[in-house]
mmCIF file of N, CA and C in Angstrom:
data_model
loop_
_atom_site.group_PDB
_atom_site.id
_atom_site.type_symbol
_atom_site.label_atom_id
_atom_site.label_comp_id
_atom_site.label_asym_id
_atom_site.label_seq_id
_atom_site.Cartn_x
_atom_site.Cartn_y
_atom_site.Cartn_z
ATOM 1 N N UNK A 180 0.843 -1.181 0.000
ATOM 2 C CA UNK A 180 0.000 0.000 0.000
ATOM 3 C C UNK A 180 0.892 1.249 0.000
ATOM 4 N N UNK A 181 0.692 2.469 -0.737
ATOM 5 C CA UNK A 181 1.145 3.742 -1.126
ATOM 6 C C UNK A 181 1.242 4.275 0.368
ATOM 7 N N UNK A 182 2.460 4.918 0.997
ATOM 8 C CA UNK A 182 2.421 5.943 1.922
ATOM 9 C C UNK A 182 1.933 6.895 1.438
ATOM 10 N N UNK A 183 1.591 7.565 2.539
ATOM 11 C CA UNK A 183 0.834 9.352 1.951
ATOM 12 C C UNK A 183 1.660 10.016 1.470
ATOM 13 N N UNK A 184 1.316 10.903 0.234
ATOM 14 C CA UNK A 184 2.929 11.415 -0.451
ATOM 15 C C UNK A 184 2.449 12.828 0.494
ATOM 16 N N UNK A 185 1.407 13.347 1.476
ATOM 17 C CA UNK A 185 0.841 14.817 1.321
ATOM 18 C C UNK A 185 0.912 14.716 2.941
ATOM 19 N N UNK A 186 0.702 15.624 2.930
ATOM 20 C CA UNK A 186 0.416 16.043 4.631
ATOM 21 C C UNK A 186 -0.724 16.889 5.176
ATOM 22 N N UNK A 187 -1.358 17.022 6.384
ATOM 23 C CA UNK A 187 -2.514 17.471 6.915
ATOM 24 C C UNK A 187 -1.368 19.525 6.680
ATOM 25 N N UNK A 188 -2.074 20.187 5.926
ATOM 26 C CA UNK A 188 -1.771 21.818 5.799
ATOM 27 C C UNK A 188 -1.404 22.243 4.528
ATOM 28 N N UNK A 189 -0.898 20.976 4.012
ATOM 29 C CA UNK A 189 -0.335 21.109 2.455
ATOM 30 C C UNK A 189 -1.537 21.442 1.719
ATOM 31 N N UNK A 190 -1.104 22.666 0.483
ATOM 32 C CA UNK A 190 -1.894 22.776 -0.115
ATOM 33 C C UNK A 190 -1.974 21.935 -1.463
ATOM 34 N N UNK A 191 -2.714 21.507 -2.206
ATOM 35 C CA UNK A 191 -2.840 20.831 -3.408
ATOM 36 C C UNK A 191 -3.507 21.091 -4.298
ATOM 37 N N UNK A 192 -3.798 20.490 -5.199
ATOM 38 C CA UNK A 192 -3.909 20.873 -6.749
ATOM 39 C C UNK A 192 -4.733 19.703 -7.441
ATOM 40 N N UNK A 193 -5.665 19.399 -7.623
ATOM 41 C CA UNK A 193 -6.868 18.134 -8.324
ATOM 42 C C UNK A 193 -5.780 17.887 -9.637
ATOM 43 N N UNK A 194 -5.522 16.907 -9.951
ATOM 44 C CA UNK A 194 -4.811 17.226 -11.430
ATOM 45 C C UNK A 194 -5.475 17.270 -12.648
ATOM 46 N N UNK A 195 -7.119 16.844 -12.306
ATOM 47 C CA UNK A 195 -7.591 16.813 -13.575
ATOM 48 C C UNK A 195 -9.014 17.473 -13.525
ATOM 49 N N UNK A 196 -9.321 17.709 -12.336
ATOM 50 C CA UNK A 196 -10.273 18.944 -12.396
ATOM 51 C C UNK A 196 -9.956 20.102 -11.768
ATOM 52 N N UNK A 197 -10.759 21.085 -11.879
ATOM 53 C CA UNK A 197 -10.131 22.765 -11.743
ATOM 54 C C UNK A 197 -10.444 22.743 -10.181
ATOM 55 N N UNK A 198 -9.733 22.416 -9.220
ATOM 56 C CA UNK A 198 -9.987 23.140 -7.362
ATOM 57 C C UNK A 198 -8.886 22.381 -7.112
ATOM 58 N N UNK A 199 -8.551 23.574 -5.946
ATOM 59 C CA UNK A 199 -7.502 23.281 -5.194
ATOM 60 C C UNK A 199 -8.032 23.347 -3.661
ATOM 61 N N UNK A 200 -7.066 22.989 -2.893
ATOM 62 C CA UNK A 200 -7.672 22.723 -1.445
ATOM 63 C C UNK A 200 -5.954 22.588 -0.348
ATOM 64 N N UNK A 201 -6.627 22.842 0.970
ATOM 65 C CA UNK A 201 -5.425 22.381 1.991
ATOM 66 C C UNK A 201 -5.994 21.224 2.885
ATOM 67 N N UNK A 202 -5.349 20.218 2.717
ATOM 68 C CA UNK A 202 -5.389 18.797 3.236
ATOM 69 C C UNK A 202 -5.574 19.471 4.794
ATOM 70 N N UNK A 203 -6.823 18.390 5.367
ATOM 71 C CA UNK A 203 -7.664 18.769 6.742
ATOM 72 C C UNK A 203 -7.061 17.224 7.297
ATOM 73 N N UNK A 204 -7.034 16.119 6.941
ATOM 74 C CA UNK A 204 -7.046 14.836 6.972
ATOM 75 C C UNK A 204 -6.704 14.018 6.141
ATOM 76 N N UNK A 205 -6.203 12.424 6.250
ATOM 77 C CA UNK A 205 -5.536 11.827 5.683
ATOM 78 C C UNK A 205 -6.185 10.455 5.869
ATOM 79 N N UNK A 206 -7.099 9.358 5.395
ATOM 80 C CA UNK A 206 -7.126 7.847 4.792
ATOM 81 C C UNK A 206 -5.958 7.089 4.568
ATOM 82 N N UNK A 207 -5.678 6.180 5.036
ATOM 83 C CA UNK A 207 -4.349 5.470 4.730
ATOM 84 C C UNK A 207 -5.030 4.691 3.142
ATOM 85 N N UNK A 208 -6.563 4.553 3.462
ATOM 86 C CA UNK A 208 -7.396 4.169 2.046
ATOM 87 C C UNK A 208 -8.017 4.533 2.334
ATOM 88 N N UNK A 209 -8.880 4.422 0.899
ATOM 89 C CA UNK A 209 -10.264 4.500 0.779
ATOM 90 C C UNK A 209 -11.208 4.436 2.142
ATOM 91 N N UNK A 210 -12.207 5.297 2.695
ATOM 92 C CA UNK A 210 -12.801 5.006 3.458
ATOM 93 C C UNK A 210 -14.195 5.679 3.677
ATOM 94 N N UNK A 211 -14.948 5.733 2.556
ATOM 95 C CA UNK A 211 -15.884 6.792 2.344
ATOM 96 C C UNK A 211 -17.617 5.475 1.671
ATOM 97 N N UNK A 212 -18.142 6.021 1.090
ATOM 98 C CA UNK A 212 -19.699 5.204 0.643
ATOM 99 C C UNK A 212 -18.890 4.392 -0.674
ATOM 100 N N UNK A 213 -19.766 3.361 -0.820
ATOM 101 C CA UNK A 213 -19.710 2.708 -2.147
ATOM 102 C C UNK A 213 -20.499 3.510 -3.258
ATOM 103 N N UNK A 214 -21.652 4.002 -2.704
ATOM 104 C CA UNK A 214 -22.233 5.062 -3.395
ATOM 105 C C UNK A 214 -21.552 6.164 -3.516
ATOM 106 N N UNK A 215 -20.736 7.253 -2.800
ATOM 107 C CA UNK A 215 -19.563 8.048 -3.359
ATOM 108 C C UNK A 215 -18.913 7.730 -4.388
ATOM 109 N N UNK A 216 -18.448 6.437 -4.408
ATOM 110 C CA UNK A 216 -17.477 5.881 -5.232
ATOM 111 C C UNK A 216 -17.844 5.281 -6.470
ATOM 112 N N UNK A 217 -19.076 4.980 -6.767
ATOM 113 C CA UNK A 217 -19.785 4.581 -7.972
ATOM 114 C C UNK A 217 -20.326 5.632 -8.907
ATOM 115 N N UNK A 218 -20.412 6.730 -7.592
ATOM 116 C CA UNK A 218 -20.666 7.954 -8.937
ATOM 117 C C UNK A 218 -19.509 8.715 -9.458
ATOM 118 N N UNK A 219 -18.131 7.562 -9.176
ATOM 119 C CA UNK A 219 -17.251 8.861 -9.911
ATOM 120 C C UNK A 219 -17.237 7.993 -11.300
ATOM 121 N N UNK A 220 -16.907 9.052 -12.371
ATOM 122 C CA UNK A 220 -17.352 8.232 -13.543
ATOM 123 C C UNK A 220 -16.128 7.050 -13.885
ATOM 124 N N UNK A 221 -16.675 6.125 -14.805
ATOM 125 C CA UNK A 221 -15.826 4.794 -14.246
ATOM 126 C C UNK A 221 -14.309 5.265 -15.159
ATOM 127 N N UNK A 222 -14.092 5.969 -15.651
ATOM 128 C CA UNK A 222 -13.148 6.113 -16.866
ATOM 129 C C UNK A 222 -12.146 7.183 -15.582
ATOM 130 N N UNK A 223 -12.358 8.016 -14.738
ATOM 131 C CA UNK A 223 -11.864 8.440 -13.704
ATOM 132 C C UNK A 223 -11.974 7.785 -12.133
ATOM 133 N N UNK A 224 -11.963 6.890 -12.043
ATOM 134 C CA UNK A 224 -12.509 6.180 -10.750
ATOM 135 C C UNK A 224 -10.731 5.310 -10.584
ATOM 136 N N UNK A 225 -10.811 6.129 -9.095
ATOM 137 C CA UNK A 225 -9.408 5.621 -8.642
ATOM 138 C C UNK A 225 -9.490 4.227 -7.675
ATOM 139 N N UNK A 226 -7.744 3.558 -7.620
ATOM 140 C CA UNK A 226 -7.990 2.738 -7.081
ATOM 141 C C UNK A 226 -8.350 2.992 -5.588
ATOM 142 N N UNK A 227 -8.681 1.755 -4.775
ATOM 143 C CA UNK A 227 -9.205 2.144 -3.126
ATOM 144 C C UNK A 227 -8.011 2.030 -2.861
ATOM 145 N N UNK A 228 -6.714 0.944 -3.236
ATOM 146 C CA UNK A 228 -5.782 0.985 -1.811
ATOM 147 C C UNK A 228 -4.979 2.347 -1.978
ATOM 148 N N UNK A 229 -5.223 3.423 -1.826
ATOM 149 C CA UNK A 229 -3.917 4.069 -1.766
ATOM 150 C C UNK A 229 -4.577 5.054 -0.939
ATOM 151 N N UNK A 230 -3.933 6.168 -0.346
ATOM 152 C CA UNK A 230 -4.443 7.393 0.709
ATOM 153 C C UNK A 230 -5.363 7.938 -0.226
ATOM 154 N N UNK A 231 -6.282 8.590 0.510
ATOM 155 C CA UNK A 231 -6.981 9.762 0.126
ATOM 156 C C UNK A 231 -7.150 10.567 1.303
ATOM 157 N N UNK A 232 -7.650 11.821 0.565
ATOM 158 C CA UNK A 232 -7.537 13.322 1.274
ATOM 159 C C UNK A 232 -8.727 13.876 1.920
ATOM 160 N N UNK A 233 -8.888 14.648 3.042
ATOM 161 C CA UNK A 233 -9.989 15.141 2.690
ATOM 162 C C UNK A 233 -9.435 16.744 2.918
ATOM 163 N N UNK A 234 -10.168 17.485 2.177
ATOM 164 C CA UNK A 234 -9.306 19.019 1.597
ATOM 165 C C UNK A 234 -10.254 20.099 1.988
ATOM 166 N N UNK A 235 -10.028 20.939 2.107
ATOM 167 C CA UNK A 235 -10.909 22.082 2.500
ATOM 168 C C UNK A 235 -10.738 22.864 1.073
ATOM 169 N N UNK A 236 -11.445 22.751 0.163
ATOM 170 C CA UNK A 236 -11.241 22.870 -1.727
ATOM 171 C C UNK A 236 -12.192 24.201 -1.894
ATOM 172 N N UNK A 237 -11.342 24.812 -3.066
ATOM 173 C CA UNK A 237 -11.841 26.132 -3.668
ATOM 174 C C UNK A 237 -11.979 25.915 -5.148
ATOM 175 N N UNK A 238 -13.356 26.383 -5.547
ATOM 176 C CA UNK A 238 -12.677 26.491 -6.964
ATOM 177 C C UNK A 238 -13.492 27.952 -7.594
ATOM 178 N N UNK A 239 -13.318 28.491 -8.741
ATOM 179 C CA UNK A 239 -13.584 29.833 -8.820
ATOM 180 C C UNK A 239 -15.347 29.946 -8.475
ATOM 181 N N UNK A 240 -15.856 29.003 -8.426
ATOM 182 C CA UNK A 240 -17.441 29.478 -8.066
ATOM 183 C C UNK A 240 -17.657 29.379 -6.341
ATOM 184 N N UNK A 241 -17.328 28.506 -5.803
ATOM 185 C CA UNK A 241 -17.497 27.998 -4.466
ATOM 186 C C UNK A 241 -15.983 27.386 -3.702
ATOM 187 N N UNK A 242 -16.959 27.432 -2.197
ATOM 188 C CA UNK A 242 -16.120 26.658 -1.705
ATOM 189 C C UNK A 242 -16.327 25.298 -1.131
ATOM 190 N N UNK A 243 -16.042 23.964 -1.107
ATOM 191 C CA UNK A 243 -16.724 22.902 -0.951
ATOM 192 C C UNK A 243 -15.389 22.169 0.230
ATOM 193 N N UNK A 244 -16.087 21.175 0.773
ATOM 194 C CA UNK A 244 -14.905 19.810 1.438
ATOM 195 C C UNK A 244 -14.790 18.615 0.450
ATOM 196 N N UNK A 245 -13.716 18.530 -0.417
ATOM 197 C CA UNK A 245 -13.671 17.473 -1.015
ATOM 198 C C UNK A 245 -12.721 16.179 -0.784
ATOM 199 N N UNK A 246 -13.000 14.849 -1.576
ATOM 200 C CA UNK A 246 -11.950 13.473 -0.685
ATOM 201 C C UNK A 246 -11.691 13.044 -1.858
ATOM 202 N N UNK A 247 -10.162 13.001 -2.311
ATOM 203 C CA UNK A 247 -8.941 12.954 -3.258
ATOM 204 C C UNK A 247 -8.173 12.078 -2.960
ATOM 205 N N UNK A 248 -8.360 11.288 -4.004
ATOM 206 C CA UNK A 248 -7.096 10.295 -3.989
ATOM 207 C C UNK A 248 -5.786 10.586 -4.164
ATOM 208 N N UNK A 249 -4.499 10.000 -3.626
ATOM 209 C CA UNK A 249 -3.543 10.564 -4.008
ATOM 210 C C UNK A 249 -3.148 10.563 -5.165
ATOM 211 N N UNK A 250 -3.703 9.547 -6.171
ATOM 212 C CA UNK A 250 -3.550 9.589 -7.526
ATOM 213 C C UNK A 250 -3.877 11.073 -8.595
ATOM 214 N N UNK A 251 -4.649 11.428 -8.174
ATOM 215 C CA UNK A 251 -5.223 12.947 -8.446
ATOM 216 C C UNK A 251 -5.097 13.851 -7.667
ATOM 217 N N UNK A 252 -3.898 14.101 -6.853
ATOM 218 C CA UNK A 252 -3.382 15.321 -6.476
ATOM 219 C C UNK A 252 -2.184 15.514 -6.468
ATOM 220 N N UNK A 253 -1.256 16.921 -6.636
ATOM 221 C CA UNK A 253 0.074 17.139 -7.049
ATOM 222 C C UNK A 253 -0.171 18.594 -6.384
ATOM 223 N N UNK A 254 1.131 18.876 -5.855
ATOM 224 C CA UNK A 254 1.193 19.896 -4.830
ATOM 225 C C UNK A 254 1.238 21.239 -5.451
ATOM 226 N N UNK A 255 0.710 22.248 -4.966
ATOM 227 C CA UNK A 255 0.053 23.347 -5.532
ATOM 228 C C UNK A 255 1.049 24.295 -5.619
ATOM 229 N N UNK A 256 1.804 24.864 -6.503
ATOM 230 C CA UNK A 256 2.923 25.853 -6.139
ATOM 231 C C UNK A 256 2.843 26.920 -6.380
ATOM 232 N N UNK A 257 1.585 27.637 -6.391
ATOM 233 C CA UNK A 257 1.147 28.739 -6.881
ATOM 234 C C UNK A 257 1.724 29.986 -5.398
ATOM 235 N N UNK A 258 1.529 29.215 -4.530
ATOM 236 C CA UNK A 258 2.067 30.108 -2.786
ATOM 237 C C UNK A 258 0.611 31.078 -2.522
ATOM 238 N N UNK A 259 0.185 30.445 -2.939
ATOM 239 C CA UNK A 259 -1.056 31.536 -2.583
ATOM 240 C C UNK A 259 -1.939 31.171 -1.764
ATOM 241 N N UNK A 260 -2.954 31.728 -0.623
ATOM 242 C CA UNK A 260 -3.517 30.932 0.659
ATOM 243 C C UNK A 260 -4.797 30.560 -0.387
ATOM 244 N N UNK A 261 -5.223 29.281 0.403
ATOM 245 C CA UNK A 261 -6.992 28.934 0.124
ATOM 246 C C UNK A 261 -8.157 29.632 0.734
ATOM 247 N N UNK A 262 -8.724 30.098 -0.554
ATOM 248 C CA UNK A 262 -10.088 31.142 0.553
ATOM 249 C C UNK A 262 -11.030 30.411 0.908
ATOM 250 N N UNK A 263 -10.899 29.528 2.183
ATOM 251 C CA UNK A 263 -11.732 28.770 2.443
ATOM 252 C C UNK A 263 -12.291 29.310 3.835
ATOM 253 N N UNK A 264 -14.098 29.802 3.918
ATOM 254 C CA UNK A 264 -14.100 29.884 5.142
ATOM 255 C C UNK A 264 -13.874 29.126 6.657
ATOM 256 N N UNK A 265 -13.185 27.532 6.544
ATOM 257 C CA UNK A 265 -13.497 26.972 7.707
ATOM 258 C C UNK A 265 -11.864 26.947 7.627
ATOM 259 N N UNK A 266 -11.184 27.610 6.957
ATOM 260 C CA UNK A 266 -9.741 27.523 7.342
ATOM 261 C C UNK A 266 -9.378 28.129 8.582
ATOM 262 N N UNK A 267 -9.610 29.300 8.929
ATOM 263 C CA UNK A 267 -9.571 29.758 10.473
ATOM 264 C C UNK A 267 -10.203 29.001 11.344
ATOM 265 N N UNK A 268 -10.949 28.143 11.233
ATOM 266 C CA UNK A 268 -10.766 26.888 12.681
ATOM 267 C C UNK A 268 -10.471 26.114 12.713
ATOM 268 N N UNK A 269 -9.782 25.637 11.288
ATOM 269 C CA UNK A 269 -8.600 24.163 11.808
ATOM 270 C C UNK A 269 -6.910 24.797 11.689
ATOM 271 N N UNK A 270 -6.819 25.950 11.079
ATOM 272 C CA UNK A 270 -5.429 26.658 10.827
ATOM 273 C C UNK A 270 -5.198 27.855 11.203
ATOM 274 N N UNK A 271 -4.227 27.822 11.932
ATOM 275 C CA UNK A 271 -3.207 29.435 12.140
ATOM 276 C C UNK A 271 -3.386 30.430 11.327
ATOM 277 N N UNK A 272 -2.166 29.674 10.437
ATOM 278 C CA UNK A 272 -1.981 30.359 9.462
ATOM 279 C C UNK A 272 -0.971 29.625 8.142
ATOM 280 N N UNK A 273 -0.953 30.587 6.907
ATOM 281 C CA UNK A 273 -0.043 30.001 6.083
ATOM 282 C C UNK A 273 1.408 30.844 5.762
ATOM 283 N N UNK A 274 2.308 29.945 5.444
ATOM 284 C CA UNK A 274 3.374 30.796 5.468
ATOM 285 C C UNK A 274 3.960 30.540 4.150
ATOM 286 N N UNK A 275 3.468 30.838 2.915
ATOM 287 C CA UNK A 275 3.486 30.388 1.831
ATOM 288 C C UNK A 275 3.467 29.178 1.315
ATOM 289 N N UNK A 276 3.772 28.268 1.703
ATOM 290 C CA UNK A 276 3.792 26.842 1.244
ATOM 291 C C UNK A 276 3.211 25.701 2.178
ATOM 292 N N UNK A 277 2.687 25.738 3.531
ATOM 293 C CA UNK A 277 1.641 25.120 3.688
ATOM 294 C C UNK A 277 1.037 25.889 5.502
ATOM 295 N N UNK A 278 -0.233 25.335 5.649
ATOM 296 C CA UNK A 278 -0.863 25.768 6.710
ATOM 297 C C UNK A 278 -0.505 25.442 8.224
ATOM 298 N N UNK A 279 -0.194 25.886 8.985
ATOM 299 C CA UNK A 279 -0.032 25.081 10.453
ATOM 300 C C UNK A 279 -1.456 24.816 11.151
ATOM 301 N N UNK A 280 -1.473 23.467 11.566
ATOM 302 C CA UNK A 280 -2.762 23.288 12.117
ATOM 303 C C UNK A 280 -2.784 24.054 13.841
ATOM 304 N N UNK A 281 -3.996 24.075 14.243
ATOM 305 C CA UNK A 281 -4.018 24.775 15.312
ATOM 306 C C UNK A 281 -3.645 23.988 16.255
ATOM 307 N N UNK A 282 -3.375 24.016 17.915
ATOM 308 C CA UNK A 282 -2.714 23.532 18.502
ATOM 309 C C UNK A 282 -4.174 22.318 18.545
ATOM 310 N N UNK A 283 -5.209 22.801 18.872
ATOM 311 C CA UNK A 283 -6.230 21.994 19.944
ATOM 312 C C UNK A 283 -6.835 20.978 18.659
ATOM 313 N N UNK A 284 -5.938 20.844 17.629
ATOM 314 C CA UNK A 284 -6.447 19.724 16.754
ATOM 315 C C UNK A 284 -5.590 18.924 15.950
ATOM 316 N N UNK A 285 -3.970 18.783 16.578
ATOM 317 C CA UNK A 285 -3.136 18.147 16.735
ATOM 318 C C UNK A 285 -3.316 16.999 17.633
ATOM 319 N N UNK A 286 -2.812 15.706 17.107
ATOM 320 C CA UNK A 286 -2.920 14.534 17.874
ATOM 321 C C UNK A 286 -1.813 14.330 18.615
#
């Protein structure tokens, strides 16, 4: 099974659809509905064993929580923060290249 290539603050990059996001959490696999997973279309439908993400994701219309496989994400190098409103209660802050989580949600 794939180690996590990403980390909980890192920001990332969908590689094949348009949103980016900062990793909130980490799946060592798959761990979400069979129904989630049947509606991704089958020609994009990743494998289960490897990490997935769950991201606090922007894209130019909204802001959503989305869960990314590591197969479809590559690290975002744009340095620019995510305008996500629930980023101020799991993060500090960013210091160009990724977020520090807050103390009281560190394990």
């Amino acid at each position: 099974m794939p180690l996590a290539r990403y980390g909980i603050g890192d920001v990332v990059r969908h590689r094949l659809l348009d949103f980016r996001g900062v990793i909130f959490d980490v799946d060592p696999e798959f761990a979400n509905s069979d129904e989630w997973y049947e509606a991704i279309p089958a020609d994009m439908r990743p494998a289960k064993d490897q990490p997935f993400y769950h991201l606090l994701a922007e894209n130019s219309d909204s802001s959503y929580v989305a869960y990314v496989s590591q197969q479809n994400l590559v690290l975002d190098e744009e340095g620019e923060p995510v305008d996500h409103p629930a980023i101020g209660t799991m993060f500090d802050g960013f210091d160009g290249e990724r977020y520090t989580l807050k103390r009281e949600h560190r394990h």
